[in-house]
Amino acid sequence: MSAVCRSLLALAFAVSSEHAACQNFYYVESGVPTCPAAPAPTTAAKVVPRGVSMSGSINVACGFDHGSYTVALNSTDPGATFSPKTFVVNFGRIVGSGVFAVTFSTVGAQRIWTTITSNMGSPAVRGHFASPANEFNVVNP
């Protein structure tokens, strides 16, 4: 098998294996027994192709029980697009499925993170969203 064929085969495998999940966020809050422990971070950045939609999710198993909150997704890639980019969490429940898609547009090392905003005077949450994989190596397809 030629080097070109092996490279294409490796890229096709990487695209198909990464398409399942880009990044899954879990809300963690220390000292709350119902909250999961923070996931252990992975050591290597996931390789993802530029311009290919990757799926992910936010998960809430605890916290957020004192009001309404907006969770926004952010990226170091200024051209990254999210669908959707924000989620509402009302009294501990995500409005909708919590599933999102992200498409990176800039080649190189990229990262995704969340910000939590209190709505309508709700008290601030004490925890944060954690993910086992938050580093991505975006490559040309």
PDB file of C-alpha atoms in Angstrom:
ATOM      1  CA  MET A   1       0.000   0.000   0.000  1.00  0.00           C
ATOM      2  CA  SER A   2       1.420   3.390  -0.972  1.00  0.00           C
ATOM      3  CA  ALA A   3       2.176   6.084   1.566  1.00  0.00           C
ATOM      4  CA  VAL A   4      -0.613   8.248   0.139  1.00  0.00           C
ATOM      5  CA  CYS A   5      -3.165   5.449   0.565  1.00  0.00           C
ATOM      6  CA  ARG A   6      -2.004   4.783   4.134  1.00  0.00           C
ATOM      7  CA  SER A   7      -2.285   8.495   4.942  1.00  0.00           C
ATOM      8  CA  LEU A   8      -5.799   8.697   3.499  1.00  0.00           C
ATOM      9  CA  LEU A   9      -6.824   5.562   5.343  1.00  0.00           C
ATOM     10  CA  ALA A  10      -5.444   6.939   8.627  1.00  0.00           C
ATOM     11  CA  LEU A  11      -7.250  10.261   8.103  1.00  0.00           C
ATOM     12  CA  ALA A  12     -10.516   8.482   7.272  1.00  0.00           C
ATOM     13  CA  PHE A  13     -10.190   6.389  10.454  1.00  0.00           C
ATOM     14  CA  ALA A  14      -9.467   9.501  12.530  1.00  0.00           C
ATOM     15  CA  VAL A  15     -12.486  11.319  11.098  1.00  0.00           C
ATOM     16  CA  SER A  16     -14.835   8.371  11.634  1.00  0.00           C
ATOM     17  CA  SER A  17     -13.636   7.656  15.175  1.00  0.00           C
ATOM     18  CA  GLU A  18     -13.707  11.288  16.288  1.00  0.00           C
ATOM     19  CA  HIS A  19     -17.159  11.972  14.849  1.00  0.00           C
ATOM     20  CA  ALA A  20     -18.853  10.157  17.722  1.00  0.00           C
ATOM     21  CA  ALA A  21     -18.038  12.791  20.334  1.00  0.00           C
ATOM     22  CA  CYS A  22     -16.005  15.935  20.365  1.00  0.00           C
ATOM     23  CA  GLN A  23     -16.233  16.962  23.952  1.00  0.00           C
ATOM     24  CA  ASN A  24     -18.528  16.105  26.810  1.00  0.00           C
ATOM     25  CA  PHE A  25     -18.819  18.524  29.708  1.00  0.00           C
ATOM     26  CA  TYR A  26     -19.887  17.443  33.185  1.00  0.00           C
ATOM     27  CA  TYR A  27     -20.931  19.880  35.894  1.00  0.00           C
ATOM     28  CA  VAL A  28     -18.850  19.293  39.025  1.00  0.00           C
ATOM     29  CA  GLU A  29     -19.083  21.000  42.398  1.00  0.00           C
ATOM     30  CA  SER A  30     -16.767  20.026  45.215  1.00  0.00           C
ATOM     31  CA  GLY A  31     -18.417  19.056  48.485  1.00  0.00           C
ATOM     32  CA  VAL A  32     -21.697  18.028  46.856  1.00  0.00           C
ATOM     33  CA  PRO A  33     -22.089  14.241  47.118  1.00  0.00           C
ATOM     34  CA  THR A  34     -24.503  13.993  44.174  1.00  0.00           C
ATOM     35  CA  CYS A  35     -21.995  15.636  41.822  1.00  0.00           C
ATOM     36  CA  PRO A  36     -19.667  13.399  39.844  1.00  0.00           C
ATOM     37  CA  ALA A  37     -15.933  13.684  40.375  1.00  0.00           C
ATOM     38  CA  ALA A  38     -14.118  15.806  37.825  1.00  0.00           C
ATOM     39  CA  PRO A  39     -13.114  13.629  34.880  1.00  0.00           C
ATOM     40  CA  ALA A  40      -9.414  12.893  34.521  1.00  0.00           C
ATOM     41  CA  PRO A  41      -7.939  14.917  31.643  1.00  0.00           C
ATOM     42  CA  THR A  42      -6.592  13.144  28.604  1.00  0.00           C
ATOM     43  CA  THR A  43      -2.925  13.652  27.835  1.00  0.00           C
ATOM     44  CA  ALA A  44      -3.060  14.043  24.055  1.00  0.00           C
ATOM     45  CA  ALA A  45      -5.003  16.543  22.009  1.00  0.00           C
ATOM     46  CA  LYS A  46      -7.708  15.005  19.838  1.00  0.00           C
ATOM     47  CA  VAL A  47      -7.018  15.350  16.128  1.00  0.00           C
ATOM     48  CA  VAL A  48     -10.052  16.826  14.357  1.00  0.00           C
ATOM     49  CA  PRO A  49     -10.427  17.916  10.739  1.00  0.00           C
ATOM     50  CA  ARG A  50     -11.065  21.590  10.002  1.00  0.00           C
ATOM     51  CA  GLY A  51     -14.579  22.253   8.713  1.00  0.00           C
ATOM     52  CA  VAL A  52     -16.085  18.958   9.927  1.00  0.00           C
ATOM     53  CA  SER A  53     -18.886  19.154  12.485  1.00  0.00           C
ATOM     54  CA  MET A  54     -18.079  17.334  15.729  1.00  0.00           C
ATOM     55  CA  SER A  55     -20.648  16.524  18.417  1.00  0.00           C
ATOM     56  CA  GLY A  56     -20.496  17.062  22.157  1.00  0.00           C
ATOM     57  CA  SER A  57     -22.746  17.541  25.152  1.00  0.00           C
ATOM     58  CA  ILE A  58     -23.208  19.244  28.482  1.00  0.00           C
ATOM     59  CA  ASN A  59     -24.423  17.151  31.405  1.00  0.00           C
ATOM     60  CA  VAL A  60     -25.935  18.307  34.681  1.00  0.00           C
ATOM     61  CA  ALA A  61     -26.420  15.798  37.516  1.00  0.00           C
ATOM     62  CA  CYS A  62     -26.307  18.261  40.419  1.00  0.00           C
ATOM     63  CA  GLY A  63     -26.233  21.967  41.275  1.00  0.00           C
ATOM     64  CA  PHE A  64     -28.155  24.682  39.429  1.00  0.00           C
ATOM     65  CA  ASP A  65     -31.078  24.052  41.788  1.00  0.00           C
ATOM     66  CA  HIS A  66     -31.575  27.675  42.893  1.00  0.00           C
ATOM     67  CA  GLY A  67     -32.716  29.298  39.677  1.00  0.00           C
ATOM     68  CA  SER A  68     -32.060  29.819  35.996  1.00  0.00           C
ATOM     69  CA  TYR A  69     -28.652  29.868  34.297  1.00  0.00           C
ATOM     70  CA  THR A  70     -27.195  30.235  30.815  1.00  0.00           C
ATOM     71  CA  VAL A  71     -24.266  28.045  29.803  1.00  0.00           C
ATOM     72  CA  ALA A  72     -22.291  29.368  26.827  1.00  0.00           C
ATOM     73  CA  LEU A  73     -19.701  27.485  24.797  1.00  0.00           C
ATOM     74  CA  ASN A  74     -16.470  29.266  23.856  1.00  0.00           C
ATOM     75  CA  SER A  75     -13.416  28.412  21.779  1.00  0.00           C
ATOM     76  CA  THR A  76      -9.895  29.692  21.214  1.00  0.00           C
ATOM     77  CA  ASP A  77     -10.739  29.381  17.493  1.00  0.00           C
ATOM     78  CA  PRO A  78     -12.362  32.746  16.695  1.00  0.00           C
ATOM     79  CA  GLY A  79     -14.089  31.214  13.670  1.00  0.00           C
ATOM     80  CA  ALA A  80     -15.493  28.160  15.446  1.00  0.00           C
ATOM     81  CA  THR A  81     -19.236  27.737  15.101  1.00  0.00           C
ATOM     82  CA  PHE A  82     -21.477  26.063  17.657  1.00  0.00           C
ATOM     83  CA  SER A  83     -24.995  24.768  17.205  1.00  0.00           C
ATOM     84  CA  PRO A  84     -26.393  25.701  19.631  1.00  0.00           C
ATOM     85  CA  LYS A  85     -23.920  28.009  21.355  1.00  0.00           C
ATOM     86  CA  THR A  86     -25.917  28.469  24.563  1.00  0.00           C
ATOM     87  CA  PHE A  87     -28.062  26.319  26.840  1.00  0.00           C
ATOM     88  CA  VAL A  88     -30.481  27.266  29.587  1.00  0.00           C
ATOM     89  CA  VAL A  89     -30.471  25.290  32.835  1.00  0.00           C
ATOM     90  CA  ASN A  90     -33.569  25.842  34.975  1.00  0.00           C
ATOM     91  CA  PHE A  91     -33.637  24.486  38.522  1.00  0.00           C
ATOM     92  CA  GLY A  92     -31.213  21.665  37.763  1.00  0.00           C
ATOM     93  CA  ARG A  93     -32.546  20.654  34.357  1.00  0.00           C
ATOM     94  CA  ILE A  94     -31.115  21.444  30.943  1.00  0.00           C
ATOM     95  CA  VAL A  95     -33.710  22.913  28.594  1.00  0.00           C
ATOM     96  CA  GLY A  96     -33.368  20.692  25.524  1.00  0.00           C
ATOM     97  CA  SER A  97     -31.034  17.760  25.009  1.00  0.00           C
ATOM     98  CA  GLY A  98     -27.698  19.316  26.007  1.00  0.00           C
ATOM     99  CA  VAL A  99     -26.174  18.126  22.726  1.00  0.00           C
ATOM    100  CA  PHE A 100     -24.188  20.539  20.566  1.00  0.00           C
ATOM    101  CA  ALA A 101     -22.066  20.510  17.423  1.00  0.00           C
ATOM    102  CA  VAL A 102     -18.868  22.465  16.873  1.00  0.00           C
ATOM    103  CA  THR A 103     -17.016  23.135  13.652  1.00  0.00           C
ATOM    104  CA  PHE A 104     -13.461  24.464  13.850  1.00  0.00           C
ATOM    105  CA  SER A 105     -12.204  26.791  11.112  1.00  0.00           C
ATOM    106  CA  THR A 106      -8.621  27.466  12.213  1.00  0.00           C
ATOM    107  CA  VAL A 107      -5.847  24.886  11.913  1.00  0.00           C
ATOM    108  CA  GLY A 108      -3.727  24.337  15.029  1.00  0.00           C
ATOM    109  CA  ALA A 109      -4.205  23.829  18.757  1.00  0.00           C
ATOM    110  CA  GLN A 110      -7.718  24.818  19.889  1.00  0.00           C
ATOM    111  CA  ARG A 111      -9.670  24.556  23.122  1.00  0.00           C
ATOM    112  CA  ILE A 112     -13.359  24.668  24.148  1.00  0.00           C
ATOM    113  CA  TRP A 113     -14.690  25.810  27.521  1.00  0.00           C
ATOM    114  CA  THR A 114     -17.936  26.993  29.093  1.00  0.00           C
ATOM    115  CA  THR A 115     -19.073  30.074  30.960  1.00  0.00           C
ATOM    116  CA  ILE A 116     -22.046  30.083  33.334  1.00  0.00           C
ATOM    117  CA  THR A 117     -24.207  33.182  33.771  1.00  0.00           C
ATOM    118  CA  SER A 118     -26.939  33.555  36.398  1.00  0.00           C
ATOM    119  CA  ASN A 119     -30.294  34.650  34.990  1.00  0.00           C
ATOM    120  CA  MET A 120     -32.888  36.872  36.657  1.00  0.00           C
ATOM    121  CA  GLY A 121     -31.057  37.299  39.960  1.00  0.00           C
ATOM    122  CA  SER A 122     -30.329  33.621  40.530  1.00  0.00           C
ATOM    123  CA  PRO A 123     -27.410  33.031  42.909  1.00  0.00           C
ATOM    124  CA  ALA A 124     -24.075  32.129  41.352  1.00  0.00           C
ATOM    125  CA  VAL A 125     -23.240  28.442  41.092  1.00  0.00           C
ATOM    126  CA  ARG A 126     -20.166  27.213  42.990  1.00  0.00           C
ATOM    127  CA  GLY A 127     -19.086  24.548  40.510  1.00  0.00           C
ATOM    128  CA  HIS A 128     -17.929  24.466  36.916  1.00  0.00           C
ATOM    129  CA  PHE A 129     -18.075  22.285  33.819  1.00  0.00           C
ATOM    130  CA  ALA A 130     -15.166  19.889  33.366  1.00  0.00           C
ATOM    131  CA  SER A 131     -14.259  17.730  30.407  1.00  0.00           C
ATOM    132  CA  PRO A 132     -11.791  14.892  30.026  1.00  0.00           C
ATOM    133  CA  ALA A 133     -10.672  16.311  26.665  1.00  0.00           C
ATOM    134  CA  ASN A 134     -10.460  20.027  26.075  1.00  0.00           C
ATOM    135  CA  GLU A 135      -7.497  20.240  23.697  1.00  0.00           C
ATOM    136  CA  PHE A 136      -7.880  19.730  19.951  1.00  0.00           C
ATOM    137  CA  ASN A 137      -5.371  19.615  17.126  1.00  0.00           C
ATOM    138  CA  VAL A 138      -7.286  20.935  14.123  1.00  0.00           C
ATOM    139  CA  VAL A 139      -5.853  19.712  10.823  1.00  0.00           C
ATOM    140  CA  ASN A 140      -6.650  20.291   7.168  1.00  0.00           C
ATOM    141  CA  PRO A 141      -8.795  17.463   5.787  1.00  0.00           C
TER     142      PRO A 141
END
